[in-house]
Amino acid sequence: MDEASVNEALREVRLALLEADVHYKVVKDLLDRVRTRSLEQQVLHSLAPGQQVLTVVWEELTALMGQSHRPVHLAPNPPTVIMLVGLQGAGKTTTAGKIARSFMANGRRVLLAAADLKRPAAIKQLQVIGEQIQVPVVVPDGESSPEAVCRAAVAKANVSGVDLVLLDTAGRLQIDEALMSELAEIRDAVHPHEVLLVADAMTGQTAVSIAEQFDRRIGVSGIILTKTEGDARAGALLSMLAVTGKPIKYLGTGEALTALEVFHPERMASRILGMGDVSGLVERAREAFSDVEASRMADSVGTGSFTLEDFKAQLQHVKKLGSLTDVLAMIPGGAKLADRLADRAPERDLARVEAMVNSMTPRERRHPDVINGSRRKRIACGSGTTVQDVNQLLRQFAQAKRMMKTLKGGRGRDAMARMFSG
């Protein structure tokens, strides 16, 4: 490939990375490697030059992010002790609950330790999370220091057959000497197998500086990036990896305790380049839909008995998948559509639809044909919408149900052809 073709192909990649708040030095180094490799390659007959350069970019991004997933290191002799560190507001306490839930789902016995004695209500927050996921929480019981709480948690884990201990430590609005001294004391007291930095992806390049300081003072073994459903995820992620060399272990993709993704470099490279992440989307769907629920839904569609009750249940499952724009970005070619929808707040539209369905009686949800004019006014009033909105919902539901019947009757291919022919 000639240099002009390579530079043309890299121009949009450079712009996309800089707009995502990736540090300019990281972008420059990455694209220099891509340019060198691209100029050394022969053009494959099956690929246009731009497509071939994109393949090289994907390979270099994957290499930069670690090639493959690097899981949390589990000790050969339990318990494994994981210490979570980070600034206040990054989401350490919620992340502790997410990780505990994830390991519990895989058959591990987990213990949480509330070692944040500075932030008001931090202990109570962890207790509430522990109750939700049915994981015991060690709280201060006469101990006056975070170090003592952590010692007590590890001692309890040793005698109770626990596989994993998660230490939820204190944070500050900014790094200071007192915080670092406190964390160093905990580290030296319990010798954790992993020290994971919980960082907010929305802070952009500030997150890189935070990671450097925590690694220099405490010694970080991995990073958990939270709030990655925002547009800035690629910037903080790539920059932190390039500058610190520490692996990303998990991505926080929302507030729910299920909103935690194992980090896969090859999948993230595809998402950054707009190539989607079908494997990640399938995993999210498996989390949101149980086999029983999927079977029940298939039966209702197959028998033509799909109702607004079923529709309401599906809305709940869709919400579990996370941000709709983030889900669209996981579909190959869906990134541009996600960008166009970003300003339209699709989650708000879903909330309005759910409010209308919730304002119906059970009988109305099962038999929408009974919804007359006065009922429509009541539903609109109860959901804070208009009668026109209710009419549109019922019309779209009726169309969807007719389509299901058509597909069930074996005329699906002809129906799809009519839809796309004009």
XYZ file of C-alpha atoms in Angstrom:
422
model
C 0.000 0.000 0.000
C 1.241 3.483 -0.792
C 1.603 6.177 1.867
C -1.236 8.327 0.499
C -3.742 5.463 0.854
C -2.558 4.696 4.383
C -2.723 8.342 5.517
C -6.221 8.705 4.084
C -7.403 5.606 5.923
C -5.814 6.730 9.213
C -7.238 10.260 9.144
C -10.675 9.222 10.440
C -9.163 6.830 12.969
C -6.991 9.631 14.383
C -9.967 11.995 14.610
C -12.153 9.372 16.316
C -9.510 8.578 18.945
C -8.766 12.244 19.710
C -12.486 13.005 20.005
C -12.742 10.114 22.475
C -10.175 11.959 24.654
C -7.316 9.531 24.055
C -4.017 11.203 24.938
C -2.386 12.589 21.796
C 0.915 10.789 22.501
C -0.927 7.461 22.722
C -2.685 8.204 19.419
C 0.581 9.194 17.753
C 2.452 6.079 18.908
C -0.425 3.805 17.917
C -0.843 5.277 14.437
C 2.928 5.295 13.834
C 2.966 1.545 14.425
C -0.073 1.069 12.190
C 1.488 3.179 9.418
C 4.771 1.226 9.540
C 3.015 -2.137 9.406
C 0.574 -1.036 6.678
C 3.321 0.222 4.371
C 5.114 -3.110 4.690
C 2.057 -5.135 3.697
C 0.784 -6.187 0.307
C -2.818 -5.314 -0.519
C -5.032 -8.386 -0.356
C -7.295 -8.741 -3.403
C -10.308 -9.351 -1.170
C -9.858 -6.117 0.805
C -9.785 -2.438 -0.100
C -6.732 -0.556 1.253
C -8.887 1.197 3.869
C -10.257 -2.126 5.117
C -6.780 -3.578 5.382
C -5.527 -0.589 7.378
C -8.551 -0.971 9.684
C -7.545 -4.593 10.286
C -4.052 -3.447 11.303
C -5.562 -0.781 13.589
C -7.727 -3.455 15.244
C -4.709 -5.709 15.795
C -2.640 -2.864 17.287
C -5.502 -1.732 19.541
C -5.943 -5.300 20.774
C -2.200 -5.592 21.441
C -2.213 -2.260 23.306
C -5.064 -3.455 25.516
C -3.425 -6.772 26.368
C -4.363 -9.256 23.604
C -6.710 -11.303 25.806
C -8.656 -11.142 29.052
C -6.552 -11.295 32.221
C -8.820 -12.585 35.000
C -8.589 -11.793 38.703
C -5.762 -13.838 40.236
C -7.229 -16.415 42.631
C -4.971 -17.713 45.389
C -4.218 -21.477 45.374
C -5.067 -21.506 49.081
C -8.256 -19.504 49.829
C -9.239 -16.948 50.752
C -8.243 -14.650 47.895
C -8.063 -11.080 49.216
C -8.951 -8.257 46.817
C -8.412 -4.669 47.905
C -10.406 -1.994 46.054
C -8.886 1.508 45.991
C -9.808 4.764 44.281
C -11.137 8.266 44.751
C -14.503 9.050 46.289
C -17.337 8.869 43.757
C -15.635 6.394 41.425
C -18.031 3.638 42.500
C -15.906 1.391 44.754
C -18.742 0.255 47.023
C -21.133 -0.594 44.185
C -18.292 -2.281 42.290
C -17.517 -4.418 45.339
C -21.122 -5.628 45.257
C -20.948 -6.315 41.520
C -17.782 -8.400 41.823
C -19.201 -10.276 44.821
C -22.367 -11.076 42.881
C -20.341 -12.250 39.880
C -18.250 -14.685 41.947
C -21.321 -15.857 43.876
C -22.976 -16.729 40.568
C -19.975 -18.958 39.822
C -20.330 -20.876 43.071
C -17.757 -18.990 45.166
C -18.274 -18.037 48.808
C -17.666 -14.296 49.209
C -17.199 -11.916 52.135
C -17.403 -8.109 51.963
C -15.526 -5.827 54.371
C -16.624 -2.242 55.072
C -13.262 -0.508 55.527
C -14.450 2.983 54.580
C -14.817 4.680 57.964
C -14.669 8.224 56.587
C -17.651 8.583 54.216
C -21.025 8.958 55.933
C -23.346 5.995 55.256
C -20.641 4.026 53.412
C -20.982 1.101 55.831
C -24.781 1.126 55.548
C -24.571 1.225 51.747
C -22.394 -1.888 51.685
C -24.721 -3.638 54.141
C -27.715 -2.932 51.894
C -25.819 -4.270 48.868
C -24.799 -7.344 50.865
C -28.449 -8.021 51.744
C -29.492 -7.663 48.104
C -26.979 -10.264 46.868
C -27.024 -12.357 50.073
C -23.349 -11.861 50.884
C -22.210 -11.318 54.526
C -20.565 -7.981 55.352
C -17.931 -7.438 58.037
C -18.493 -4.049 59.729
C -16.512 -2.320 62.500
C -17.189 -4.012 65.844
C -14.912 -2.258 68.267
C -12.215 -1.747 65.634
C -11.217 1.899 65.333
C -9.152 1.731 62.151
C -9.710 0.452 58.580
C -6.635 -1.759 58.985
C -8.211 -3.510 61.977
C -11.495 -4.057 60.112
C -9.636 -5.658 57.201
C -7.627 -7.884 59.552
C -10.879 -9.021 61.197
C -12.464 -9.755 57.792
C -9.537 -11.898 56.628
C -9.452 -13.732 59.973
C -13.177 -14.492 59.689
C -12.713 -15.705 56.106
C -9.936 -18.081 57.210
C -12.162 -19.858 59.742
C -15.415 -19.853 57.729
C -14.276 -21.372 54.425
C -14.708 -18.207 52.358
C -13.152 -18.186 48.864
C -12.955 -14.427 48.284
C -12.698 -11.328 50.521
C -13.414 -7.900 49.022
C -12.075 -4.911 50.959
C -14.048 -1.700 50.297
C -11.573 1.003 51.314
C -12.032 4.746 51.792
C -11.539 7.367 49.104
C -11.106 11.130 48.974
C -12.209 13.830 46.565
C -8.537 14.072 45.644
C -5.373 12.167 46.449
C -3.703 13.194 49.724
C -1.022 11.839 52.044
C -3.494 10.655 54.683
C -5.357 8.482 52.173
C -2.189 6.909 50.802
C -0.845 6.174 54.290
C -4.137 4.527 55.283
C -4.186 2.340 52.163
C -0.520 1.388 52.588
C -1.237 0.266 56.168
C -4.092 -1.969 54.970
C -1.915 -3.404 52.188
C 0.926 -4.192 54.586
C -1.450 -5.686 57.163
C -3.397 -8.160 54.994
C -1.132 -8.596 51.922
C -3.922 -8.659 49.291
C -3.537 -10.894 46.246
C -4.968 -8.140 44.038
C -5.078 -4.352 44.468
C -7.646 -3.092 41.971
C -8.024 0.599 41.193
C -11.625 1.662 40.587
C -11.528 4.657 38.225
C -14.250 6.797 36.665
C -14.052 6.674 32.848
C -15.823 10.043 32.568
C -12.858 11.869 34.134
C -10.855 11.299 30.921
C -7.154 12.104 31.171
C -7.459 12.870 34.905
C -8.028 9.145 35.428
C -4.582 8.470 33.933
C -2.862 10.727 36.463
C -4.851 9.122 39.293
C -3.816 5.639 38.139
C -0.145 6.650 38.000
C -0.189 8.020 41.548
C -2.017 5.038 43.062
C 0.323 2.617 41.299
C 3.422 4.479 42.455
C 2.326 4.697 46.104
C 0.265 1.528 46.655
C 1.076 -0.792 43.771
C -1.926 -1.520 41.569
C -2.345 -4.950 39.937
C -5.327 -4.092 37.752
C -7.970 -1.493 36.906
C -11.763 -1.475 36.977
C -13.190 1.282 34.804
C -16.665 2.487 35.825
C -19.297 4.569 33.998
C -18.097 3.249 30.633
C -21.564 3.665 29.131
C -20.535 7.278 28.456
C -18.869 8.453 25.238
C -15.485 9.011 26.912
C -14.779 5.332 27.686
C -12.151 4.818 24.974
C -10.079 7.831 26.000
C -9.487 6.905 29.640
C -9.215 3.208 28.853
C -6.568 3.422 26.138
C -4.585 6.113 27.900
C -4.501 4.271 31.238
C -3.386 1.053 29.560
C -0.656 2.780 27.580
C 0.694 4.858 30.471
C 0.425 2.409 33.412
C 0.729 -0.947 31.649
C -1.823 -2.340 34.133
C -4.565 -4.624 32.756
C -8.226 -3.652 32.747
C -10.088 -6.366 34.655
C -13.703 -5.197 34.493
C -15.916 -2.490 32.992
C -18.795 -0.965 34.942
C -21.634 -0.314 32.492
C -24.370 1.075 34.745
C -25.708 1.409 38.290
C -27.352 -2.031 38.527
C -25.447 -4.779 40.330
C -25.597 -6.817 37.120
C -23.911 -4.032 35.108
C -20.381 -5.423 35.177
C -18.509 -6.767 32.148
C -15.349 -8.827 32.052
C -12.892 -6.855 29.915
C -11.937 -8.488 26.608
C -9.368 -6.434 24.606
C -10.371 -7.835 21.214
C -14.041 -7.040 21.817
C -13.309 -3.504 23.019
C -11.104 -2.865 19.965
C -14.041 -3.834 17.745
C -16.411 -1.542 19.656
C -14.012 1.427 19.525
C -13.758 1.023 15.737
C -17.534 0.679 15.311
C -17.329 -3.027 14.430
C -19.638 -4.100 17.267
C -19.333 -6.750 19.974
C -21.825 -9.506 19.294
C -20.273 -11.876 21.870
C -20.626 -9.254 24.595
C -24.235 -8.567 23.603
C -25.080 -12.283 23.778
C -23.566 -12.472 27.266
C -25.626 -9.491 28.394
C -28.784 -11.085 26.971
C -28.074 -14.319 28.851
C -27.803 -12.308 32.054
C -31.106 -10.525 31.370
C -33.171 -13.469 30.100
C -33.403 -16.820 31.881
C -34.073 -19.974 29.848
C -37.545 -20.246 31.411
C -38.428 -16.657 30.494
C -37.128 -17.079 26.951
C -39.146 -20.284 26.520
C -42.295 -18.657 27.861
C -41.845 -15.705 25.511
C -41.290 -18.017 22.541
C -44.513 -19.863 23.414
C -46.541 -16.636 23.617
C -45.205 -15.482 20.245
C -45.660 -18.906 18.675
C -49.265 -19.281 19.855
C -50.225 -15.695 19.016
C -51.070 -14.973 22.676
C -48.528 -12.127 23.067
C -50.094 -9.410 25.249
C -49.134 -6.075 26.708
C -48.311 -7.988 29.917
C -45.627 -9.842 27.924
C -44.558 -6.547 26.358
C -44.140 -5.011 29.815
C -41.958 -7.957 30.891
C -39.801 -7.478 27.805
C -39.321 -3.795 28.626
C -37.968 -4.807 32.021
C -35.481 -7.188 30.386
C -34.376 -4.595 27.827
C -33.586 -2.194 30.675
C -31.338 -4.855 32.218
C -29.179 -4.820 29.092
C -27.993 -1.319 29.985
C -27.906 1.909 27.989
C -29.664 1.497 24.624
C -26.999 3.535 22.840
C -24.360 1.257 24.370
C -26.291 -1.840 23.232
C -26.585 -0.435 19.703
C -22.835 0.173 19.644
C -22.356 -3.550 20.280
C -24.152 -4.379 17.023
C -21.891 -4.321 13.926
C -22.527 -1.021 12.145
C -24.738 0.222 14.982
C -22.344 2.859 16.325
C -23.522 5.540 13.903
C -27.164 4.840 14.746
C -26.272 5.056 18.444
C -24.678 8.480 17.842
C -27.829 9.703 16.088
C -30.044 8.453 18.911
C -27.854 9.903 21.682
C -29.556 13.319 21.550
C -33.032 11.775 21.484
C -32.715 10.042 24.875
C -34.167 6.630 23.905
C -34.286 5.568 27.584
C -36.726 8.425 28.218
C -38.974 7.161 25.414
C -38.871 3.667 26.925
C -39.815 5.090 30.321
C -42.836 6.854 28.782
C -43.981 3.634 27.104
C -43.563 1.720 30.359
C -45.556 4.387 32.224
C -48.431 4.006 29.747
C -48.474 0.215 30.100
C -48.320 0.518 33.916
C -51.311 2.884 33.830
C -53.463 0.166 32.240
C -55.465 -2.357 34.261
C -54.474 -6.044 34.028
C -57.545 -6.642 31.859
C -56.562 -3.820 29.492
C -53.045 -5.229 29.152
C -54.403 -8.677 28.337
C -57.183 -7.401 26.040
C -56.151 -4.057 24.459
C -59.275 -4.043 22.276
C -61.358 -2.983 25.321
C -59.443 0.311 25.586
C -61.985 2.872 24.393
C -61.745 6.667 24.300
C -62.377 7.289 28.002
C -59.899 4.592 28.997
C -57.277 6.136 26.734
C -57.768 9.494 28.444
C -57.355 7.853 31.847
C -54.167 6.041 30.742
C -52.712 9.251 29.299
C -53.523 11.162 32.492
C -52.044 8.438 34.704
C -48.811 8.206 32.718
C -48.229 11.910 32.099
C -48.567 11.458 28.340
C -51.148 12.408 25.707
C -53.991 10.453 24.137
C -52.037 10.599 20.862
C -49.121 8.835 22.586
C -51.452 6.095 23.839
C -52.992 5.735 20.372
C -49.533 5.380 18.826
C -48.520 2.712 21.357
C -51.659 0.648 20.746
C -51.312 1.010 16.984
C -47.674 -0.124 17.037
C -48.513 -3.039 19.334
C -51.305 -4.158 16.992
C -48.929 -3.976 14.010
C -46.284 -6.010 15.869
C -48.845 -8.649 16.811
C -50.047 -8.924 13.195
C -46.429 -9.360 12.105
C -45.969 -12.173 14.643
C -49.024 -13.948 13.256
C -47.711 -13.524 9.711
C -44.316 -14.963 10.629
C -45.985 -17.803 12.532
C -48.066 -18.619 9.457
C -44.986 -19.174 7.289
C -45.455 -16.054 5.190
C -42.635 -14.219 6.961
C -40.335 -13.993 3.947
C -43.020 -12.399 1.753
C -43.957 -10.006 4.560
C -40.359 -8.903 5.035
C -39.997 -8.423 1.289
C -43.074 -6.155 1.250
C -41.677 -4.146 4.198
C -38.388 -3.403 2.493
C -39.769 -2.939 -1.031
C -41.429 0.289 -0.289
